[in-house]
Amino acid sequence: MRRPLGASGYGVSRCFSFSFLVGPRSLVLALVMSVFDGSPLRAETFYVATNGRDAWSGRSARPTRDGTDGPVATLAMALERARAFRAGNARESITILIREGTYELAEPVGLTEADSGLSESKPLLIAAYPKERPVLSGGRRITGWRRVAGRPGLWEADLPEAAAGTWRPRSLFVNGRRVVRARTPNVGQFFTMQGARLNDKPVRFRYRPGEFKPAWAGESGAEVVGFEKWTTFRQPIREVVATSNLMTLVGAAASHTREVNARYFIENVPDALDAAGEWWLDVKAGKIRYLAPDGEDLTRAEVVAPRLQALLEARGDASSRRAIRLVVLRGLTFRHTDWSLPADGYTDVQAAVRIRGDLHFEAAVGCRIEACTLEHLAGYGVDFGRACQGNAVVGCDLFDLGAGGVRIGESSPTPDAFAANHSHVVTDNHLRALGRVYPSAIGVLVLHSGTNRVAHNRIHDLFYTAISVGWNWGYQETACRANLIEFNHLHDVGQGLLSDMGGIYTLGIQKGTVVRNNLIHDIEAHTYGGWGLYADEGSTGIVWENNVVYRCKSAGFHQHYGRENVVRNNIFAFNREHQLMRTRDEGHISFYFTNNIVIFDSGTLLGSNWRNDRFHIDGNIYCDRRAPGVPPGLKMAGAAWSQWQARGHDAHSVFADPGFMDAARFDFRLKPDSLARARGFKPIDLSVVGVRERERSRLRR
């Protein structure tokens, strides 16, 4: 798997308050917001250019006429020059400007606390030269392509490092697109197990006769990629018994994710190189082979294979408990990283949580990534780990990532205030084509971290949850609280590959967390669990309000179990199987569901378990488009409408047309004379949902 990045404890001091946070928090988010308001800063500037030389000073944007000085050739050298300058000019700010072009990195860019900005008015700025878009790449171009005789469309190029064992890429990009590592069956198709797995450690299952060729077991690079519920696994093959169609893999999988007739495919066998757009690395011969679509000429194509597994590592000093502070990355493109696989394979737990970010921060305070592009990467894009506080990702494009977009926090809590993770801002980003290596990855994943704001993002085209907040299955107190999730546009999530997902997913006690004004639609699970708003195990103290959720497979809202959540003034529309779901009976109030509009034309209004009446549901408008008024034969968790009201539910709710402008076309604006307005429903303005282009344009000036 991708190389894990270490984490240590760090501490901070200084307090501040921020408008949506609850109580004072340590560190500098409010200060950071004042730093980056667009005001000009005086700074010592160093330049990087593709025609530069690392022997030069870096003080000029272009080579001098006599060729004796000019920009440096690498960002690493620019940082070295900046550190040397800072040693004699401790109070001067530093700016590094990178000229147009592609910079193939020999190793990840390394930043330490010594590279910190000096104050709110003197950050370290690493930015694109005005009106240029430099690329920092972890890859290398592959050239020398030639056609393979007798195989129409097949090309090959030499990669002697593969035979030597010094470089064996697992990803390939042709003309700016990720191409498929040879697999069978081809993209969009799967093999299926016979029944469920027979064993967890090691994974053992029966394959269907004729689907697996015993010769594949002898391929040293062959891997089985399997899909079960909300998890995936990727493992080499240990043994195949052809007489009984029994396959044994090298690693383990969890018993609770067993799935009957689970799907899988075989990757990285030469027989699978049979569809245009697939490639295969012949390790023994030291060659890359690629089956090109019609008309694609590899002699003219840009073909890149990644060498690095991370592009930037910004770490404070763990031993002295000093953070790296006030570093800004602006207008840069980060491109091309790869992944690896342990000898016993990879099995996901949930959310691809073991995968770190290609831009990784630890003990980082007040750092900011703005107007950057992250594309063709193998892990999460940005990762704010242990002791990260008050950082931001704003106005960025994250595209074609192996895992998710932004990962915040750690999977284990810490009592150390210095090591705590909190108060980040993720706004106005466009995240798409995620989970290309690790399908269970999340668009924005918030673990043990509080007082974050995730807002005005557009997240789509991924195979699991768009935004996930919390990492505790139950009622233990954690630091994950007072998060604000608002004005995000989340759609085309799941796409039928995995199950048990949501547009927005929460776990554990989260006092003060608010989920509001989000537009969520087209959440599609493979079997069960395509939900818009998903309050999973222990979700407690969360306000869900002013959200619009439509066209989800399983329900618009589902609470597995939790306590005293508030669900109010939302629109749930045209969800397919059910509109609302509740799973577990508990002795306390599950939630308060009031002043919502639920409109539907298929399935049932209520799904799963509503037995013990420990919930408050009232003052809602329901509309079943299949019948006017209360539908004949309506059952509310097995009860007739009158019986349901006699149990104390929906005493002030009605079945009626809420008065939308055009619900059939998903126009949920309210007519001036609508029933919903008359009953006090607050109109939801979707015009400001998603990425604000004005904000992004401001960052790019």
XYZ file of C-alpha atoms in Angstrom:
701
model
C 0.000 0.000 0.000
C 1.031 3.657 -0.107
C 3.743 4.514 2.336
C 2.123 5.601 5.650
C 3.245 8.888 7.108
C 4.163 9.038 10.764
C 2.428 11.208 13.320
C 3.580 12.610 16.616
C 2.142 14.900 19.278
C 2.605 18.629 19.174
C 1.217 21.526 21.140
C 0.069 25.083 20.603
C -0.865 28.110 22.605
C -2.743 31.389 22.002
C -6.512 31.523 21.901
C -8.986 32.941 19.422
C -12.651 32.782 18.613
C -14.338 32.204 15.293
C -17.951 32.977 14.504
C -19.245 29.455 13.957
C -17.102 27.805 16.619
C -18.216 27.002 20.118
C -15.947 28.553 22.737
C -12.291 29.562 22.443
C -9.903 27.326 20.546
C -6.134 27.303 20.440
C -4.384 28.691 17.417
C -4.720 31.081 14.592
C -7.606 30.472 12.229
C -9.031 33.948 12.700
C -5.556 35.365 12.250
C -5.059 33.274 9.117
C -8.208 34.629 7.530
C -6.819 38.160 7.903
C -3.492 37.191 6.369
C -4.850 36.193 2.988
C -7.192 39.033 2.166
C -5.388 39.879 -1.044
C -3.398 42.818 0.336
C 0.129 43.133 -1.133
C 3.081 42.036 0.957
C 6.697 43.146 0.718
C 8.900 40.085 0.483
C 12.256 38.785 -0.642
C 11.481 36.842 -3.803
C 13.158 33.801 -5.298
C 12.291 32.375 -8.704
C 12.170 28.863 -10.126
C 12.140 28.202 -13.876
C 12.639 25.283 -16.218
C 15.502 27.193 -17.861
C 17.058 28.001 -14.514
C 20.143 26.550 -12.889
C 20.541 25.544 -9.286
C 23.970 27.215 -9.273
C 22.310 30.609 -9.797
C 20.981 32.882 -7.066
C 17.294 32.594 -7.931
C 16.823 36.363 -7.523
C 15.791 36.942 -11.130
C 12.667 35.714 -12.938
C 14.681 34.935 -16.099
C 18.313 34.332 -16.994
C 20.498 37.403 -17.314
C 21.750 38.331 -20.769
C 25.267 37.189 -19.976
C 24.010 33.844 -18.641
C 25.717 34.238 -15.274
C 22.631 34.385 -13.070
C 18.912 33.857 -13.037
C 16.253 31.592 -11.544
C 17.046 28.268 -9.921
C 15.861 25.056 -11.565
C 14.135 23.362 -8.616
C 11.843 24.280 -5.792
C 14.150 22.403 -3.420
C 16.983 24.802 -4.273
C 14.704 27.832 -3.953
C 13.827 26.701 -0.431
C 17.510 26.239 0.339
C 18.238 29.754 -0.884
C 15.329 31.095 1.164
C 16.563 29.396 4.343
C 20.039 30.808 3.852
C 18.588 34.274 3.343
C 16.373 33.944 6.411
C 19.396 33.045 8.526
C 20.738 36.554 8.043
C 17.439 38.383 7.650
C 15.227 36.951 10.334
C 12.439 39.484 9.947
C 12.053 39.429 6.165
C 9.209 37.524 4.524
C 9.876 35.098 1.696
C 8.056 34.579 -1.604
C 8.962 31.820 -4.066
C 7.489 32.210 -7.556
C 7.516 29.270 -9.962
C 7.473 29.858 -13.697
C 5.463 27.947 -16.303
C 6.491 24.359 -17.060
C 6.598 20.875 -15.593
C 9.028 20.105 -12.769
C 9.685 16.391 -12.272
C 10.416 15.982 -8.572
C 13.186 13.659 -7.460
C 11.596 13.498 -4.002
C 8.673 15.121 -2.198
C 9.025 18.804 -1.373
C 9.965 18.996 2.297
C 8.943 21.865 4.575
C 9.802 22.196 8.271
C 9.153 24.696 11.027
C 12.220 26.568 9.769
C 10.200 27.480 6.659
C 7.391 29.078 8.646
C 6.034 32.475 7.844
C 6.980 35.127 10.353
C 3.632 36.644 11.197
C 0.176 37.226 9.858
C 1.604 39.825 7.464
C 4.714 37.854 6.503
C 3.849 34.304 5.433
C 6.019 32.014 3.353
C 4.346 32.157 -0.055
C 5.073 29.493 -2.685
C 3.084 30.474 -5.735
C 2.765 30.384 -9.480
C 4.308 33.267 -11.334
C 1.478 35.638 -12.358
C -0.739 34.224 -15.128
C 1.270 30.998 -15.335
C 0.406 27.454 -14.179
C 3.499 25.478 -13.196
C 3.232 21.740 -12.566
C 5.010 19.821 -9.801
C 5.009 16.210 -10.964
C 5.943 12.988 -9.243
C 6.129 11.235 -12.595
C 8.431 10.739 -15.539
C 7.620 10.777 -19.229
C 7.874 7.429 -20.977
C 9.227 7.712 -24.512
C 10.537 5.401 -27.204
C 7.185 3.830 -28.019
C 6.945 1.395 -30.925
C 4.216 -0.776 -32.369
C 4.151 -4.496 -31.569
C 4.146 -6.556 -34.742
C 1.050 -8.682 -35.280
C -0.987 -6.932 -32.558
C -3.019 -4.033 -33.994
C -3.144 -1.130 -31.558
C -0.535 -2.594 -29.202
C 2.472 -0.444 -28.346
C 5.457 -1.036 -26.086
C 8.287 0.945 -24.551
C 11.344 -0.159 -22.618
C 11.469 0.264 -18.862
C 14.657 -1.507 -17.771
C 14.160 -0.362 -14.162
C 11.183 -2.743 -13.962
C 13.360 -5.775 -14.713
C 15.976 -4.467 -12.262
C 13.338 -4.010 -9.572
C 14.107 -0.305 -9.029
C 10.882 1.092 -10.506
C 7.648 -0.773 -11.133
C 4.865 1.734 -11.699
C 1.283 0.743 -10.925
C -0.288 3.755 -12.644
C -0.016 5.164 -16.148
C -1.396 8.368 -17.650
C -1.801 8.932 -21.389
C -2.616 12.396 -22.706
C -3.914 13.509 -19.337
C -6.102 10.521 -18.500
C -5.581 7.580 -16.171
C -5.529 4.367 -18.195
C -6.701 0.987 -16.946
C -4.252 -1.530 -15.549
C -5.083 -4.687 -17.492
C -8.082 -6.356 -15.849
C -10.602 -9.078 -16.486
C -13.468 -8.831 -16.920
C -13.221 -5.381 -18.428
C -14.385 -2.119 -16.878
C -18.053 -2.224 -15.886
C -18.111 -5.998 -15.503
C -17.313 -8.290 -12.565
C -16.850 -11.886 -11.578
C -18.921 -13.031 -8.598
C -18.127 -15.391 -5.768
C -20.241 -18.496 -5.282
C -22.072 -17.504 -2.141
C -20.099 -15.664 0.528
C -16.472 -15.953 1.534
C -15.624 -19.252 3.212
C -12.881 -17.821 5.375
C -11.671 -14.462 6.675
C -7.977 -15.087 7.345
C -6.825 -15.828 4.761
C -9.579 -14.823 2.376
C -10.968 -17.945 0.715
C -13.932 -18.258 -1.633
C -15.284 -20.341 -4.483
C -15.235 -18.863 -7.940
C -17.757 -19.703 -10.606
C -16.682 -22.396 -13.081
C -15.058 -20.962 -16.174
C -14.511 -17.484 -14.765
C -10.954 -17.973 -13.558
C -8.057 -19.433 -15.503
C -5.766 -21.490 -13.245
C -2.750 -20.099 -15.136
C -3.483 -16.683 -13.665
C -2.553 -17.980 -10.231
C 0.986 -18.415 -11.483
C 1.315 -14.777 -12.521
C 3.467 -13.123 -9.873
C 1.720 -9.780 -10.252
C -1.872 -11.018 -10.400
C -4.202 -9.339 -7.900
C -7.809 -9.937 -6.900
C -9.782 -6.739 -6.310
C -12.952 -7.448 -4.330
C -15.972 -5.399 -3.236
C -17.970 -6.170 -0.079
C -20.542 -3.827 1.430
C -18.650 -0.597 2.181
C -15.139 -2.034 1.843
C -12.711 -3.248 -0.782
C -9.702 -5.517 -0.764
C -6.791 -6.037 -3.127
C -4.679 -9.141 -2.609
C -2.312 -11.451 -4.478
C -3.353 -15.076 -4.964
C -1.889 -17.741 -2.683
C -3.482 -20.864 -4.124
C -6.101 -22.030 -6.609
C -7.684 -25.493 -6.505
C -9.200 -25.884 -9.960
C -11.020 -29.144 -9.169
C -13.168 -27.417 -6.547
C -13.036 -23.838 -7.894
C -11.477 -22.703 -4.634
C -9.325 -19.586 -4.460
C -7.208 -18.559 -1.472
C -5.671 -15.102 -1.206
C -2.716 -14.003 0.898
C -4.431 -11.655 3.365
C -7.406 -11.208 5.648
C -10.814 -9.553 5.524
C -13.394 -8.772 8.211
C -16.199 -11.213 8.990
C -18.814 -8.439 9.215
C -18.254 -7.391 5.608
C -18.992 -10.780 4.066
C -21.384 -10.421 1.175
C -23.192 -13.134 -0.740
C -22.093 -13.250 -4.377
C -19.609 -10.453 -3.821
C -18.058 -9.012 -6.958
C -14.401 -8.997 -7.882
C -12.064 -8.731 -10.842
C -8.534 -9.894 -11.628
C -5.926 -7.256 -12.375
C -2.428 -7.262 -13.842
C -2.372 -10.463 -15.872
C -1.189 -10.447 -19.510
C -4.345 -12.207 -20.767
C -6.335 -9.217 -19.542
C -4.647 -6.808 -21.962
C -7.570 -7.062 -24.369
C -9.414 -3.713 -24.370
C -8.418 -0.347 -25.774
C -7.045 1.902 -23.050
C -5.503 -0.900 -20.966
C -1.813 -1.314 -20.116
C 0.419 -3.918 -18.529
C 3.930 -3.886 -17.116
C 6.010 -6.877 -18.205
C 8.400 -7.034 -15.282
C 10.536 -9.853 -16.645
C 11.091 -8.188 -20.010
C 11.276 -4.666 -18.604
C 8.591 -3.308 -20.947
C 5.358 -1.340 -20.683
C 2.672 -2.459 -23.102
C -0.367 -0.354 -23.948
C -3.353 -1.131 -26.157
C -4.261 2.187 -27.735
C -7.692 3.275 -28.952
C -8.038 3.782 -32.689
C -6.143 6.808 -33.892
C -3.943 7.259 -30.809
C -0.266 7.565 -31.807
C 2.038 6.904 -28.861
C 4.962 8.577 -30.595
C 3.045 11.844 -30.286
C 1.367 11.192 -26.953
C 2.344 12.395 -23.508
C 2.739 9.220 -21.461
C 3.677 9.584 -17.799
C 4.362 6.957 -15.150
C 4.623 8.177 -11.551
C 7.706 7.551 -9.419
C 6.755 9.225 -6.121
C 4.080 8.348 -3.561
C 3.860 11.861 -2.111
C 4.537 15.338 -3.473
C 4.815 17.508 -0.382
C 5.464 16.829 3.301
C 5.159 19.754 5.690
C 6.063 18.793 9.260
C 6.712 20.689 12.415
C 9.364 19.642 14.913
C 7.942 16.876 17.104
C 10.778 16.851 19.635
C 10.552 20.576 20.382
C 6.783 20.720 19.893
C 7.040 23.517 17.357
C 4.629 23.744 14.466
C 5.252 24.863 10.913
C 3.173 28.000 10.487
C 1.778 30.289 7.864
C 2.836 28.623 4.640
C 0.759 29.402 1.551
C 0.655 27.317 -1.637
C -1.093 29.251 -4.396
C -1.870 28.571 -8.036
C 0.220 25.402 -8.332
C -0.632 22.125 -10.028
C 0.364 18.909 -8.227
C 0.296 15.883 -10.490
C 1.247 12.189 -10.741
C 1.797 9.915 -7.757
C 1.712 6.146 -7.395
C 0.782 3.470 -4.883
C 2.279 0.199 -3.702
C 0.939 -3.029 -2.228
C 2.225 -4.898 0.858
C 3.087 -8.579 0.524
C -0.176 -9.516 2.280
C -2.263 -7.135 0.202
C -4.604 -4.362 1.267
C -7.989 -4.594 2.978
C -9.961 -1.477 3.760
C -11.696 -0.855 7.088
C -13.848 2.072 5.995
C -13.297 5.275 4.069
C -9.801 4.219 2.915
C -8.750 5.611 6.277
C -5.290 4.020 6.141
C -4.361 5.999 3.041
C -2.670 9.324 3.662
C -2.447 12.431 1.515
C -0.049 13.327 -1.268
C 0.194 16.780 0.269
C 0.683 15.811 3.896
C 0.800 18.203 6.844
C 1.679 17.420 10.460
C 2.020 19.973 13.246
C 1.004 22.636 10.757
C -0.754 25.809 11.835
C -2.357 28.487 9.701
C -1.212 26.979 6.397
C -3.244 27.462 3.281
C -3.650 25.778 -0.105
C -5.501 28.020 -2.485
C -6.340 28.039 -6.195
C -4.267 24.881 -6.690
C -4.970 21.852 -8.874
C -4.390 18.324 -7.597
C -4.830 15.685 -10.275
C -3.800 12.167 -11.267
C -2.781 11.259 -7.716
C -2.885 7.927 -5.892
C -3.887 8.847 -2.338
C -5.979 11.495 -0.644
C -5.177 14.891 -2.102
C -4.584 16.951 1.049
C -4.036 15.500 4.512
C -4.082 17.601 7.691
C -2.854 15.116 10.292
C -1.816 15.214 13.923
C -1.393 18.651 15.499
C -2.775 20.461 12.468
C -4.873 23.472 13.374
C -6.398 26.369 11.513
C -5.381 25.342 7.988
C -7.372 25.809 4.788
C -8.018 24.371 1.316
C -9.789 27.021 -0.729
C -10.698 27.373 -4.379
C -8.897 24.244 -5.535
C -9.633 21.616 -8.180
C -9.110 17.989 -7.119
C -9.527 15.533 -9.956
C -8.748 11.884 -10.695
C -7.493 10.895 -7.262
C -6.741 7.366 -6.086
C -8.431 8.012 -2.750
C -10.441 11.031 -1.574
C -9.991 14.783 -1.687
C -9.252 16.126 1.803
C -8.455 14.080 4.925
C -8.651 15.872 8.293
C -7.592 14.452 11.653
C -6.470 11.063 12.892
C -8.309 7.792 13.464
C -7.214 7.735 17.135
C -8.144 10.493 19.590
C -5.565 12.361 21.644
C -5.946 14.168 24.998
C -2.959 16.403 24.205
C -4.064 19.900 23.209
C -0.805 20.336 21.326
C -1.476 17.242 19.220
C -5.153 18.012 18.674
C -6.566 18.589 15.211
C -9.200 21.268 14.669
C -10.473 24.437 13.030
C -9.780 23.886 9.343
C -11.598 25.477 6.406
C -12.426 23.576 3.199
C -14.380 25.855 0.879
C -15.105 26.508 -2.791
C -13.343 23.414 -4.088
C -14.392 21.168 -6.972
C -13.728 17.493 -6.199
C -14.499 14.826 -8.788
C -13.377 11.462 -10.155
C -12.303 10.171 -6.744
C -11.579 6.675 -5.425
C -9.833 5.489 -8.563
C -7.488 3.173 -6.626
C -9.278 2.987 -3.253
C -13.005 3.112 -4.101
C -14.171 3.464 -0.487
C -12.470 6.842 -0.104
C -14.387 9.965 0.955
C -14.601 13.358 -0.728
C -13.915 15.229 2.526
C -13.137 13.005 5.524
C -13.189 14.510 9.024
C -11.993 12.086 11.720
C -11.246 13.098 15.341
C -11.384 16.803 14.602
C -13.709 19.617 15.603
C -14.704 23.183 14.733
C -14.080 22.728 11.012
C -16.015 24.372 8.213
C -16.696 22.437 4.998
C -18.666 24.718 2.707
C -19.473 25.633 -0.888
C -17.782 22.590 -2.371
C -18.972 20.532 -5.299
C -18.223 16.820 -4.840
C -19.278 14.187 -7.374
C -18.268 11.086 -9.305
C -17.059 8.893 -6.459
C -17.971 5.466 -5.149
C -18.616 6.049 -1.463
C -19.641 8.946 0.800
C -19.093 12.566 -0.249
C -18.570 14.100 3.239
C -17.951 12.012 6.365
C -17.672 13.537 9.849
C -16.699 11.625 12.997
C -14.837 8.418 13.784
C -16.459 6.898 16.856
C -19.052 4.099 16.777
C -21.066 4.814 19.921
C -21.614 7.328 22.686
C -18.103 8.133 23.877
C -17.215 11.821 23.960
C -14.675 12.866 21.324
C -13.123 16.042 19.975
C -15.330 15.816 16.883
C -17.855 18.541 17.583
C -19.089 21.930 16.382
C -18.329 21.197 12.736
C -20.216 23.201 10.143
C -21.144 21.464 6.877
C -23.006 23.878 4.636
C -23.826 24.936 1.061
C -22.200 21.907 -0.566
C -23.453 20.335 -3.809
C -23.036 16.557 -3.573
C -24.184 14.249 -6.347
C -23.537 11.075 -8.308
C -22.175 9.339 -5.235
C -21.787 5.565 -4.977
C -22.697 4.840 -8.572
C -23.738 1.306 -7.630
C -20.263 0.050 -6.726
C -20.392 -0.091 -2.894
C -23.147 -0.057 -0.266
C -23.979 1.604 3.072
C -23.148 5.191 2.101
C -24.481 8.702 2.337
C -24.145 12.075 0.743
C -23.259 13.293 4.247
C -22.364 10.669 6.853
C -21.829 11.166 10.596
C -20.594 9.068 13.508
C -20.591 9.578 17.270
C -21.424 12.433 19.621
C -21.028 15.748 17.804
C -22.478 18.475 19.977
C -22.776 21.712 18.064
C -22.344 20.189 14.612
C -24.662 21.712 12.012
C -25.423 20.290 8.559
C -27.350 22.887 6.593
C -28.195 24.237 3.147
C -26.659 21.346 1.229
C -27.972 20.063 -2.108
C -27.674 16.274 -2.315
C -28.930 13.984 -5.063
C -28.318 10.744 -6.927
C -26.833 8.577 -4.172
C -26.788 5.038 -5.599
C -25.708 1.988 -3.592
C -25.023 -1.486 -4.953
C -27.397 -3.289 -2.587
C -28.539 -1.405 0.515
C -27.836 2.011 1.907
C -27.863 4.819 -0.615
C -28.932 7.645 1.701
C -28.778 11.418 1.384
C -28.301 12.284 5.061
C -26.931 9.344 7.046
C -26.663 9.598 10.835
C -24.800 6.392 11.605
C -23.805 4.815 14.899
C -23.967 7.126 17.909
C -24.681 10.297 15.925
C -25.774 12.721 18.625
C -26.477 16.424 19.008
C -26.445 17.251 15.293
C -28.728 19.772 13.615
C -29.755 18.891 10.051
C -31.606 21.834 8.509
C -32.439 23.500 5.189
C -31.046 20.661 3.090
C -32.533 19.491 -0.215
C -32.163 15.762 -0.856
C -33.589 13.953 -3.838
C -33.313 10.843 -5.993
C -31.442 8.620 -3.534
C -31.761 4.855 -3.693
C -32.672 3.912 -0.116
C -33.970 7.085 1.592
C -33.402 10.783 1.915
C -32.707 10.550 5.667
C -31.594 7.564 7.697
C -30.571 7.327 11.330
C -29.059 4.000 12.304
C -28.879 4.988 15.944
C -28.144 8.151 17.850
C -29.605 10.590 20.308
C -31.538 13.839 20.119
C -30.627 15.000 16.661
C -32.714 17.771 15.127
C -34.008 17.372 11.558
C -35.952 20.457 10.500
C -36.918 22.499 7.460
C -35.499 20.050 4.915
C -36.893 18.857 1.578
C -36.758 15.113 0.881
C -37.969 14.359 -2.632
C -38.452 11.358 -4.890
C -36.201 8.937 -3.069
C -36.764 5.490 -4.433
C -37.262 2.768 -1.798
C -38.210 4.829 1.265
C -38.204 8.482 2.185
C -37.173 8.237 5.837
C -35.499 5.401 7.738
C -34.722 4.634 11.363
C -33.013 1.421 12.440
C -32.405 0.869 16.133
C -34.770 1.102 19.087
C -33.172 2.831 22.071
C -34.465 4.186 25.362
C -33.872 7.838 24.522
C -35.261 10.151 21.844
C -33.664 9.331 18.502
C -34.414 12.642 16.809
C -36.845 15.508 16.382
C -38.218 15.534 12.838
C -40.250 18.723 12.323
C -41.318 21.211 9.657
C -39.951 19.136 6.772
C -41.400 18.515 3.313
C -41.412 14.946 2.023
C -42.629 14.411 -1.540
C -42.440 11.058 -3.308
C -43.861 8.867 -6.037
C -42.381 5.453 -5.252
C -41.633 3.248 -2.281
C -42.854 3.908 1.235
C -42.760 6.964 3.426
C -41.164 5.167 6.384
C -38.706 2.306 6.175
C -37.060 -0.052 8.658
C -37.812 0.255 12.401
C -40.176 2.776 14.019
C -41.478 0.540 16.786
C -40.749 2.028 20.176
C -42.027 5.581 19.573
C -38.867 7.150 21.024
C -38.765 9.869 18.387
C -40.617 13.120 17.842
C -42.130 13.632 14.406
C -44.650 16.394 13.750
C -45.538 19.487 11.725
C -44.436 18.058 8.388
C -45.937 18.157 4.904
C -46.124 14.806 3.101
C -47.091 14.426 -0.528
C -47.461 11.080 -2.257
C -47.814 12.000 -5.915
C -49.607 8.705 -6.569
C -52.715 9.823 -4.672
C -54.238 13.108 -3.436
C -54.465 13.577 0.307
C -53.791 10.658 2.622
C -53.153 7.700 0.288
C -55.644 4.855 0.597
C -54.132 2.007 2.548
C -51.246 4.144 3.819
C -49.170 2.389 6.437
C -46.907 4.302 8.795
C -44.605 1.617 10.165
C -47.480 -0.861 9.943
C -50.091 1.514 11.363
C -52.917 3.344 9.633
C -52.603 7.141 9.593
C -55.168 7.552 12.375
C -53.439 4.904 14.479
C -50.078 6.562 13.893
C -51.448 9.897 15.094
C -53.050 8.184 18.087
C -49.546 6.999 19.046
C -48.578 10.673 19.334
C -46.921 11.219 15.967
C -47.604 13.770 13.214
C -50.547 15.320 15.053
C -50.012 18.562 13.098
C -48.669 17.048 9.879
C -50.658 16.921 6.633
C -50.737 15.087 3.329
C -50.980 17.839 0.711
C -49.227 19.493 -2.215
C -46.516 21.738 -0.690
C -46.602 24.149 -3.627
C -43.282 23.816 -5.414
C -42.637 25.663 -8.671
C -41.959 22.454 -10.615
C -41.174 19.441 -8.459
C -41.107 17.101 -11.461
C -38.080 19.011 -12.764
C -36.557 19.301 -9.286
C -37.347 22.988 -8.996
C -38.085 23.202 -5.289
C -38.668 26.921 -5.051
C -41.932 27.699 -3.314
C -44.798 29.439 -5.065
C -45.861 32.683 -3.378
C -49.168 31.125 -2.306
C -47.755 27.711 -1.394
C -49.069 25.707 1.526
C -45.510 25.295 2.801
C -45.044 29.061 3.144
C -48.346 29.357 4.949
C -47.281 26.692 7.413
C -43.976 28.392 8.203
C -41.561 26.450 6.030
C -38.494 28.594 5.396
C -37.650 28.730 1.663
C -34.284 27.189 0.791
C -32.171 29.237 -1.609
C -30.139 26.883 -3.802
C -28.604 29.673 -5.886
C -25.664 29.978 -3.486
C -25.017 26.249 -3.106
C -21.761 24.819 -4.423
C -18.612 26.520 -5.610
C -18.695 30.310 -5.674
C -16.932 31.272 -8.880
C -16.487 34.837 -7.704
C -14.451 33.599 -4.749
C -12.342 31.360 -6.972
C -11.747 34.203 -9.433
C -10.606 36.438 -6.608
C -8.014 33.874 -5.574
C -6.699 33.586 -9.121
C -6.104 37.298 -9.634
